[in-house]
Tab-separated table of C-alpha atoms and ligand atoms in Angstrom:
chain	number	residue	atom	x	y	z
A	1	MET	CA	27.285	24.758	1.485
A	2	THR	CA	25.978	24.949	-1.847
A	3	ASP	CA	24.202	21.990	-3.176
A	4	SER	CA	26.237	19.579	-5.365
A	5	LEU	CA	22.942	19.375	-7.578
A	6	ASP	CA	23.567	22.902	-8.280
A	7	ASN	CA	25.691	22.161	-11.413
A	8	TYR	CA	23.128	20.202	-12.959
A	9	PRO	CA	20.228	21.142	-15.349
A	10	LEU	CA	17.467	19.098	-13.431
A	11	SER	CA	13.773	18.982	-14.158
A	12	ARG	CA	11.234	20.898	-11.966
A	13	ARG	CA	9.958	17.629	-10.549
A	14	GLY	CA	13.397	16.066	-10.245
A	15	ALA	CA	14.962	19.341	-8.388
A	16	LYS	CA	11.362	18.591	-6.041
A	17	MET	CA	12.611	15.288	-5.053
A	18	ARG	CA	14.143	15.065	-1.650
A	19	ALA	CA	14.833	12.221	0.921
A	20	SER	CA	13.350	12.832	4.265
A	21	GLU	CA	15.019	13.874	7.335
A	22	ILE	CA	13.089	10.502	8.670
A	23	ARG	CA	14.856	8.636	6.051
A	24	GLU	CA	18.265	9.383	7.571
A	25	LEU	CA	16.922	8.400	10.964
A	26	LEU	CA	15.411	5.461	9.756
A	27	LYS	CA	18.862	4.342	8.857
A	28	LEU	CA	19.967	3.676	12.065
A	29	LEU	CA	17.576	0.937	12.040
A	30	ASP	CA	19.488	-1.940	11.570
A	31	ARG	CA	21.402	-1.399	14.977
A	32	PRO	CA	21.760	-4.598	16.936
A	33	GLY	CA	18.799	-4.834	19.365
A	34	MET	CA	16.853	-1.913	17.555
A	35	ILE	CA	12.933	-2.930	18.226
A	36	SER	CA	11.517	-1.485	14.975
A	37	PHE	CA	7.654	-0.809	14.584
A	38	ALA	CA	8.715	1.503	11.381
A	39	GLY	CA	9.101	-0.830	8.137
A	40	GLY	CA	5.871	-2.260	6.872
A	41	ILE	CA	6.942	-5.040	5.198
A	42	PRO	CA	6.080	-9.067	5.081
A	43	ASP	CA	7.838	-11.162	7.256
A	44	PRO	CA	10.285	-13.185	4.958
A	45	ALA	CA	9.549	-16.474	7.354
A	46	LEU	CA	6.318	-16.393	5.544
A	47	PHE	CA	8.001	-16.593	1.877
A	48	ASN	CA	7.280	-20.302	0.411
A	49	LEU	CA	10.931	-20.421	-0.427
A	50	GLN	CA	10.220	-24.130	-1.316
A	51	ALA	CA	7.939	-23.524	-3.981
A	52	TYR	CA	9.714	-20.631	-5.265
A	53	ARG	CA	12.994	-22.737	-5.624
A	54	GLU	CA	10.831	-25.396	-7.995
A	55	ALA	CA	9.161	-22.771	-9.852
A	56	TYR	CA	12.337	-20.971	-11.143
A	57	ALA	CA	13.930	-24.454	-11.718
A	58	GLU	CA	10.469	-25.504	-13.586
A	59	VAL	CA	10.424	-22.171	-15.602
A	60	LEU	CA	14.351	-22.120	-16.242
A	61	ALA	CA	13.815	-25.975	-17.356
A	62	GLU	CA	11.405	-25.533	-20.027
A	63	ASN	CA	12.936	-23.584	-22.621
A	64	GLY	CA	14.643	-20.064	-22.972
A	65	ASN	CA	10.885	-18.207	-22.730
A	66	ALA	CA	11.183	-17.633	-19.068
A	67	LEU	CA	14.424	-15.117	-19.884
A	68	GLN	CA	12.933	-13.524	-23.281
A	69	TYR	CA	11.538	-10.108	-23.985
A	70	SER	CA	7.194	-10.551	-23.571
A	71	THR	CA	4.263	-8.558	-24.198
A	72	SER	CA	3.956	-5.466	-22.265
A	73	GLU	CA	0.604	-6.811	-21.170
A	74	GLY	CA	2.047	-9.484	-19.182
A	75	TYR	CA	2.241	-13.358	-19.054
A	76	PRO	CA	-0.949	-14.465	-20.532
A	77	PRO	CA	-1.633	-17.387	-18.033
A	78	LEU	CA	-1.066	-15.140	-14.892
A	79	ARG	CA	-3.565	-12.509	-16.043
A	80	ARG	CA	-5.767	-15.286	-16.686
A	81	TRP	CA	-5.214	-16.107	-12.827
A	82	ILE	CA	-5.850	-12.854	-11.995
A	83	ALA	CA	-8.987	-12.297	-14.044
A	84	GLU	CA	-10.265	-15.374	-12.335
A	85	TYR	CA	-9.116	-14.251	-8.794
A	86	MET	CA	-10.972	-10.680	-9.620
A	87	ARG	CA	-14.093	-12.335	-10.616
A	88	SER	CA	-13.911	-14.655	-7.045
A	89	ARG	CA	-13.873	-10.849	-5.295
A	90	GLY	CA	-16.949	-9.888	-7.250
A	91	VAL	CA	-15.234	-7.874	-10.068
A	92	GLU	CA	-16.847	-9.164	-13.142
A	93	CYS	CA	-13.579	-9.079	-15.656
A	94	THR	CA	-11.658	-11.138	-18.119
A	95	GLU	CA	-7.540	-11.285	-18.656
A	96	ASP	CA	-7.808	-8.105	-21.329
A	97	HIS	CA	-8.724	-6.239	-17.933
A	98	ILE	CA	-5.422	-6.923	-16.607
A	99	LEU	CA	-2.135	-5.230	-16.847
A	100	ILE	CA	0.674	-6.943	-15.106
A	101	THR	CA	3.097	-4.173	-13.478
A	102	HIS	CA	6.376	-4.045	-11.604
A	103	GLY	CA	4.543	-4.020	-8.028
A	104	SER	CA	1.351	-2.022	-7.411
A	105	GLN	CA	3.933	0.809	-7.110
A	106	GLN	CA	4.615	1.198	-10.855
A	107	GLY	CA	0.860	1.067	-11.014
A	108	LEU	CA	0.297	4.055	-9.272
A	109	ASP	CA	3.001	5.782	-11.533
A	110	LEU	CA	1.608	4.758	-14.433
A	111	ILE	CA	-1.704	6.272	-13.424
A	112	GLY	CA	-0.523	9.465	-11.965
A	113	LYS	CA	1.292	10.019	-15.748
A	114	LEU	CA	-1.633	9.083	-17.793
A	115	PHE	CA	-3.917	11.629	-15.187
A	116	VAL	CA	-2.308	14.557	-14.035
A	117	ASP	CA	-1.301	17.631	-15.189
A	118	PRO	CA	0.546	20.330	-12.698
A	119	GLU	CA	-2.303	21.269	-10.944
A	120	SER	CA	-4.780	18.667	-11.606
A	121	GLU	CA	-7.147	17.876	-8.855
A	122	LEU	CA	-6.067	14.507	-6.784
A	123	VAL	CA	-8.421	13.741	-3.992
A	124	THR	CA	-6.844	11.581	-0.960
A	125	LEU	CA	-7.802	11.024	2.591
A	126	ALA	CA	-5.351	12.653	4.738
A	127	PRO	CA	-3.281	10.661	5.963
A	128	THR	CA	-2.541	8.464	3.341
A	129	TYR	CA	-0.227	6.055	1.934
A	130	LEU	CA	3.253	8.127	1.542
A	131	GLY	CA	4.423	5.726	-1.187
A	132	ALA	CA	1.338	7.114	-3.557
A	133	LEU	CA	1.979	10.787	-2.574
A	134	GLN	CA	5.663	10.375	-3.734
A	135	SER	CA	4.370	8.826	-6.657
A	136	PHE	CA	1.882	11.248	-7.741
A	137	SER	CA	4.196	13.953	-6.984
A	138	ALA	CA	6.259	13.703	-9.565
A	139	TYR	CA	2.998	15.031	-11.941
A	140	GLU	CA	2.763	18.116	-9.761
A	141	PRO	CA	-1.227	17.478	-8.861
A	142	ASP	CA	-3.145	19.699	-6.103
A	143	TYR	CA	-3.703	17.828	-3.603
A	144	ARG	CA	-7.380	18.112	-1.624
A	145	ALA	CA	-8.399	16.212	1.088
A	146	VAL	CA	-11.944	14.047	1.551
A	147	ARG	CA	-13.331	12.614	4.970
A	148	PHE	CA	-15.690	9.880	5.495
A	149	HIS	CA	-18.064	10.143	8.000
A	150	ASN	CA	-21.403	8.253	8.634
A	151	GLY	CA	-21.129	7.012	5.206
A	152	VAL	CA	-20.598	10.772	3.648
A	153	ALA	CA	-17.808	11.992	1.635
A	154	GLU	CA	-17.110	15.075	3.210
A	155	THR	CA	-15.053	17.411	0.569
A	156	ASN	CA	-15.436	21.059	-1.076
A	157	VAL	CA	-14.163	19.597	-4.478
A	158	THR	CA	-16.239	19.831	-7.517
A	159	ALA	CA	-13.742	18.571	-9.956
A	160	ALA	CA	-10.936	15.825	-9.871
A	161	LYS	CA	-8.717	13.804	-12.084
A	162	LEU	CA	-8.342	10.915	-9.620
A	163	LEU	CA	-9.829	9.844	-5.762
A	164	TYR	CA	-7.244	7.570	-4.929
A	165	LEU	CA	-8.240	5.064	-1.392
A	166	VAL	CA	-6.644	2.193	0.077
A	167	PRO	CA	-10.004	1.002	1.867
A	168	ASP	CA	-8.868	-2.373	3.439
A	169	PHE	CA	-6.583	-1.959	6.474
A	170	ALA	CA	-4.985	1.171	5.183
A	171	ASN	CA	-1.327	2.486	5.235
A	172	PRO	CA	-0.955	3.985	7.523
A	173	THR	CA	-4.000	3.809	9.614
A	174	GLY	CA	-5.611	0.262	9.425
A	175	GLU	CA	-8.850	1.680	8.733
A	176	THR	CA	-11.327	-0.111	6.718
A	177	LEU	CA	-14.104	1.902	4.518
A	178	THR	CA	-17.710	0.651	5.128
A	179	VAL	CA	-20.080	-0.236	1.872
A	180	ALA	CA	-21.562	2.934	2.207
A	181	GLU	CA	-18.298	5.147	2.365
A	182	ARG	CA	-17.479	2.890	-0.262
A	183	LYS	CA	-20.672	3.861	-2.461
A	184	ALA	CA	-19.985	7.733	-1.407
A	185	ALA	CA	-16.479	7.407	-2.966
A	186	ILE	CA	-18.437	6.150	-6.109
A	187	ASP	CA	-20.659	8.875	-6.267
A	188	LEU	CA	-18.057	11.664	-5.511
A	189	ALA	CA	-16.017	10.390	-8.594
A	190	ARG	CA	-19.396	10.566	-10.616
A	191	ARG	CA	-19.988	13.965	-9.559
A	192	THR	CA	-16.169	15.241	-9.874
A	193	GLY	CA	-15.401	12.996	-12.862
A	194	ALA	CA	-12.871	11.487	-11.075
A	195	VAL	CA	-11.636	7.745	-11.822
A	196	ILE	CA	-11.042	6.103	-8.424
A	197	VAL	CA	-7.921	4.424	-7.529
A	198	GLU	CA	-8.534	1.328	-5.583
A	199	ASP	CA	-5.141	0.589	-3.674
A	200	ALA	CA	-5.673	-2.994	-2.324
A	201	ALA	CA	-2.425	-3.635	-0.871
A	202	TYR	CA	-3.944	-4.914	2.228
A	203	THR	CA	-7.039	-6.552	0.945
A	204	GLU	CA	-6.122	-9.932	1.844
A	205	LEU	CA	-4.791	-9.375	5.174
A	206	ARG	CA	-8.351	-9.855	6.774
A	207	PHE	CA	-8.190	-11.327	10.496
A	208	GLU	CA	-11.689	-11.302	11.182
A	209	GLY	CA	-14.914	-10.527	9.885
A	210	GLU	CA	-16.587	-10.401	6.682
A	211	ARG	CA	-14.795	-8.862	3.611
A	212	VAL	CA	-16.239	-5.565	2.450
A	213	PRO	CA	-16.994	-5.497	-0.931
A	214	LEU	CA	-14.526	-3.815	-3.426
A	215	ILE	CA	-15.395	-0.515	-4.705
A	216	ALA	CA	-14.069	-2.067	-8.115
A	217	ALA	CA	-17.337	-4.337	-7.398
A	218	LEU	CA	-19.579	-2.090	-6.485
A	219	ASP	CA	-18.681	0.249	-9.165
A	220	ILE	CA	-19.247	-2.311	-12.040
A	221	GLU	CA	-22.575	-2.851	-9.986
A	222	GLU	CA	-23.877	0.275	-10.253
A	223	SER	CA	-22.358	1.391	-13.996
A	224	GLY	CA	-23.448	-2.517	-15.702
A	225	SER	CA	-20.044	-3.637	-16.814
A	226	ILE	CA	-16.434	-3.075	-16.178
A	227	ASP	CA	-16.233	-0.881	-19.263
A	228	GLU	CA	-18.284	1.585	-18.202
A	229	SER	CA	-16.949	1.771	-14.874
A	230	ARG	CA	-14.271	4.239	-13.416
A	231	THR	CA	-12.500	2.121	-11.280
A	232	LEU	CA	-8.537	1.289	-11.439
A	233	PHE	CA	-8.092	-1.719	-9.125
A	234	CYS	CA	-4.634	-2.047	-7.548
A	235	GLY	CA	-3.698	-5.316	-6.827
A	236	THR	CA	-0.437	-6.847	-5.871
A	237	PHE	CA	1.454	-9.972	-4.749
A	238	SER	CA	3.656	-8.254	-2.381
A	239	LYS	CA	1.999	-8.687	0.900
A	240	THR	CA	0.582	-12.379	0.294
A	241	LEU	CA	3.248	-14.135	-1.468
A	242	ALA	CA	6.752	-11.815	-1.855
A	243	PRO	CA	7.513	-8.287	-2.723
A	244	GLY	CA	11.005	-8.681	-4.193
A	245	LEU	CA	9.695	-10.364	-7.344
A	246	ARG	CA	7.652	-7.041	-8.346
A	247	VAL	CA	4.808	-8.584	-9.611
A	248	GLY	CA	1.355	-6.290	-9.318
A	249	TRP	CA	-1.189	-5.588	-11.198
A	250	ILE	CA	-4.210	-3.010	-12.620
A	251	CYS	CA	-7.679	-4.169	-13.423
A	252	GLY	CA	-10.284	-1.895	-14.863
A	253	PRO	CA	-11.689	-0.688	-17.824
A	254	THR	CA	-10.130	-1.821	-21.146
A	255	ALA	CA	-9.902	1.666	-23.133
A	256	LEU	CA	-7.857	2.956	-19.883
A	257	LEU	CA	-5.787	-0.389	-19.994
A	258	GLN	CA	-4.632	0.461	-23.449
A	259	LYS	CA	-3.180	3.680	-22.473
A	260	LEU	CA	-1.742	2.504	-19.395
A	261	THR	CA	-0.115	-0.462	-21.337
A	262	LEU	CA	1.232	2.249	-23.661
A	263	ILE	CA	2.717	3.904	-20.793
A	264	LYS	CA	4.090	0.909	-19.008
A	265	GLN	CA	5.988	-0.209	-22.593
A	266	ALA	CA	7.690	3.354	-22.795
A	267	SER	CA	8.713	2.773	-19.687
A	268	ASP	CA	10.142	-0.811	-18.801
A	269	LEU	CA	8.587	-2.496	-21.986
A	270	HIS	CA	7.236	-5.212	-19.608
A	271	THR	CA	7.336	-6.384	-16.004
A	272	ALA	CA	10.384	-9.444	-15.964
A	273	THR	CA	9.317	-12.517	-17.444
A	274	VAL	CA	10.768	-14.843	-15.511
A	275	ASN	CA	9.389	-13.160	-12.441
A	276	GLN	CA	5.732	-13.431	-13.665
A	277	GLN	CA	5.893	-16.997	-14.711
A	278	VAL	CA	6.891	-18.075	-11.617
A	279	THR	CA	4.050	-15.941	-9.628
A	280	TYR	CA	2.091	-17.951	-11.596
A	281	ARG	CA	2.887	-21.108	-10.989
A	282	VAL	CA	3.434	-20.296	-6.927
A	283	ALA	CA	-0.146	-18.649	-7.124
A	284	ALA	CA	-2.141	-21.188	-8.745
A	285	ALA	CA	-0.157	-23.784	-6.417
A	286	CYS	CA	-0.610	-22.296	-3.091
A	287	PHE	CA	-2.023	-18.737	-3.069
A	288	ASP	CA	-4.929	-19.487	-0.681
A	289	LYS	CA	-2.168	-21.356	1.962
A	290	ALA	CA	-0.107	-18.181	1.822
A	291	VAL	CA	-2.598	-16.266	2.479
A	292	GLU	CA	-3.952	-18.191	5.418
A	293	GLU	CA	-0.804	-18.597	7.343
A	294	ALA	CA	-0.073	-14.594	6.645
A	295	ARG	CA	-3.324	-13.929	8.060
A	296	LYS	CA	-2.640	-16.011	11.521
A	297	VAL	CA	0.905	-14.563	11.851
A	298	TYR	CA	-0.133	-11.192	11.651
A	299	LYS	CA	-3.478	-11.487	13.993
A	300	VAL	CA	-1.246	-12.689	16.452
A	301	ARG	CA	0.975	-9.874	16.592
A	302	ARG	CA	-1.899	-7.168	16.051
A	303	ASP	CA	-3.486	-8.946	19.053
A	304	ALA	CA	0.330	-8.566	21.245
A	305	MET	CA	0.292	-4.897	20.021
A	306	LEU	CA	-3.213	-3.833	20.904
A	307	ARG	CA	-2.721	-5.511	24.370
A	308	ALA	CA	0.477	-3.922	25.170
A	309	LEU	CA	-0.942	-0.333	23.980
A	310	ASP	CA	-4.044	-1.432	26.385
A	311	ALA	CA	-2.004	-2.332	29.368
A	312	TYR	CA	0.906	0.526	29.136
A	313	ALA	CA	-0.716	3.942	27.009
A	314	PRO	CA	-0.861	6.720	29.412
A	315	ALA	CA	-3.971	8.866	29.082
A	316	GLY	CA	-5.066	11.250	26.023
A	317	VAL	CA	-3.172	8.330	23.844
A	318	GLU	CA	-5.625	6.735	21.362
A	319	TRP	CA	-5.223	4.282	18.633
A	320	THR	CA	-6.851	2.085	16.010
A	321	LYS	CA	-8.455	-0.995	16.127
A	322	PRO	CA	-7.457	-2.541	12.638
A	323	SER	CA	-9.034	-5.860	11.506
A	324	GLY	CA	-6.479	-6.871	9.357
A	325	GLY	CA	-3.338	-5.170	7.634
A	326	LEU	CA	0.153	-4.598	9.361
A	327	PHE	CA	-0.561	-1.310	10.845
A	328	ILE	CA	-1.833	0.722	13.811
A	329	TRP	CA	-2.026	4.322	13.949
A	330	VAL	CA	-1.488	6.568	17.206
A	331	THR	CA	-2.539	9.943	18.103
A	332	LEU	CA	-0.784	11.570	20.803
A	333	PRO	CA	-1.902	14.234	22.917
A	334	SER	CA	-1.775	17.518	20.417
A	335	GLN	CA	1.525	19.048	22.384
A	336	LEU	CA	3.821	16.213	21.281
A	337	ASP	CA	5.647	15.933	18.001
A	338	GLY	CA	6.208	12.310	16.509
A	339	ALA	CA	9.120	13.406	14.608
A	340	LYS	CA	10.913	14.652	17.785
A	341	LEU	CA	9.683	11.460	19.991
A	342	LEU	CA	11.309	9.388	16.867
A	343	GLU	CA	14.890	11.237	17.561
A	344	LYS	CA	14.576	10.189	21.650
A	345	ALA	CA	13.086	6.449	20.656
A	346	VAL	CA	16.081	5.698	18.584
A	347	GLU	CA	18.492	6.811	21.193
A	348	ARG	CA	16.461	3.860	23.287
A	349	ASN	CA	16.473	1.675	20.388
A	350	PHE	CA	13.520	1.422	19.450
A	351	ALA	CA	11.572	3.173	16.215
A	352	PHE	CA	8.413	3.687	14.480
A	353	VAL	CA	7.180	6.200	11.529
A	354	PRO	CA	6.110	9.855	12.532
A	355	GLY	CA	2.925	10.417	11.287
A	356	GLY	CA	3.360	13.801	9.163
A	357	ALA	CA	5.261	11.804	6.313
A	358	PHE	CA	1.553	10.637	5.244
A	359	TYR	CA	0.007	13.750	5.509
A	360	PRO	CA	0.156	15.629	1.606
A	361	ASP	CA	0.467	19.017	3.754
A	362	GLY	CA	3.029	17.779	6.280
A	363	SER	CA	0.512	18.651	9.799
A	364	GLY	CA	-0.286	15.443	11.497
A	365	ASN	CA	2.651	15.597	13.746
A	366	ASN	CA	0.722	14.205	16.933
A	367	HIS	CA	0.457	10.773	14.889
A	368	LEU	CA	2.539	7.686	14.849
A	369	ARG	CA	2.747	4.569	12.529
A	370	LEU	CA	3.190	1.113	14.048
A	371	SER	CA	3.866	-1.670	11.707
A	372	PHE	CA	3.515	-5.300	14.051
A	373	SER	CA	4.425	-7.505	10.615
A	374	LEU	CA	8.353	-8.356	11.502
A	375	LEU	CA	8.348	-8.742	15.006
A	376	PRO	CA	7.305	-11.807	18.246
A	377	GLU	CA	4.936	-10.864	20.414
A	378	GLU	CA	7.163	-10.714	23.538
A	379	THR	CA	9.102	-7.953	21.515
A	380	ILE	CA	6.502	-6.349	20.567
A	381	GLU	CA	5.256	-6.181	24.154
A	382	LYS	CA	8.561	-4.650	25.350
A	383	GLY	CA	8.944	-2.209	22.492
A	384	ILE	CA	5.182	-0.707	23.368
A	385	ARG	CA	6.285	-0.840	27.150
A	386	SER	CA	9.591	1.578	25.969
A	387	LEU	CA	7.464	3.811	23.615
A	388	CYS	CA	4.644	4.416	26.324
A	389	GLU	CA	7.170	5.147	28.709
A	390	LEU	CA	8.815	7.447	26.474
A	391	ILE	CA	5.332	9.031	25.818
A	392	ALA	CA	4.690	9.413	29.805
A	393	GLU	CA	7.607	11.469	30.246
A	394	GLU	CA	6.967	13.680	27.586
A	395	LEU	CA	3.573	14.387	28.793
A	396	ALA	CA	5.190	14.692	32.393
B	1	PMP	N1	0.257	0.413	-1.435
B	1	PMP	C1	0.329	0.644	-0.351
B	1	PMP	C2	-0.841	1.113	0.397
B	1	PMP	C3	1.524	0.165	0.287
B	1	PMP	O1	1.637	0.160	1.692
B	1	PMP	C4	2.365	-0.289	-0.748
B	1	PMP	C5	3.858	-1.010	-0.225
B	1	PMP	N2	4.081	-1.082	1.071
B	1	PMP	C6	2.127	-0.343	-1.945
B	1	PMP	C7	1.357	0.219	-2.535
B	1	PMP	C8	3.246	-1.038	-3.125
B	1	PMP	O2	3.719	-2.351	-3.181
B	1	PMP	P1	4.228	-3.071	-4.216
B	1	PMP	O3	4.586	-1.956	-5.104
B	1	PMP	O4	4.966	-3.982	-3.212
B	1	PMP	O5	2.940	-4.326	-4.881
């Protein structure tokens, strides 16, 4: 069969973009009775609908401004609120260090566009967030791996453009970098000339223990000020308030933010004015309460998933024990293949994401990503039991 795109003059990057086979399988997840550990999305029961209804009504009652074009940098009261939040997390900054983006996903894309040429070296952990790989891959980087071990960054990279990290409760592993590892990351960035992209999508979802200082905060401490630092922090309201409004931000040195603002302007002029105004009102009214609720709900589900894995997992299966976020990462004996396991799982009405998707080089097939965000405890228990039965059968 000829590819129906053969007739069209696609760019090299356009031609390279393909939906994965896994995506096709995951379309079956809407089937009734399906227990899905696949999606890493927030529980909609946590969205504060009343606060959003009121905020939309208020901004639309005021005048037409909420429906008007606005500046590319973003809505000033929201930028001020975020700057105050960043300061409360140890990042000395002002609203001039904040650019509002269309979700943190757009932040990753803008950063890719600013730094990455074909074959630029881009350092990541393997595995890492699939969406970041998709964003950056459009700019055709050369992916290089780093591993953190006992506070040391292990890599043979000597020069790089970007070092991309999800330091807290990472997607997909749920793991968190220690202070020593964060300092080693800053050191590596200095040595290689790289800018650090600190993707903080899950940072607020901590269930227990002390916060680990942000890389952005440690970098500023070492370099003296944000304008001398080399970290671009990508924040988002998606996992704390709601993802559908698509409001996130980049916090970093003004010189870089000015460039990123120009790139954003060329891309979409600005993030939806009404959604920024509403997000500002909802964040100012109930950010802390929303975070507290989300932590409580997800902690119970994390506990249920860990209990079920402890109870049912066959010998030879290992998993992470995250202190927050939405994910547990399972390592199977090396002869098992996550993608093949998913085909059988879907027949039995449960699903997960096979680990291979999260590796820039397509390795890592004996891993699975499980999300506990959407399901009640009993369903988590039932699904994990089915998963463990299937694994045991495959190992027999
Ligand atoms: N970073 C990570 C690690 C994510 O998991 C996600 C979404 N799942 C994002 C960024 C993008 O989130 P958003 O664009 O909604 O802020």
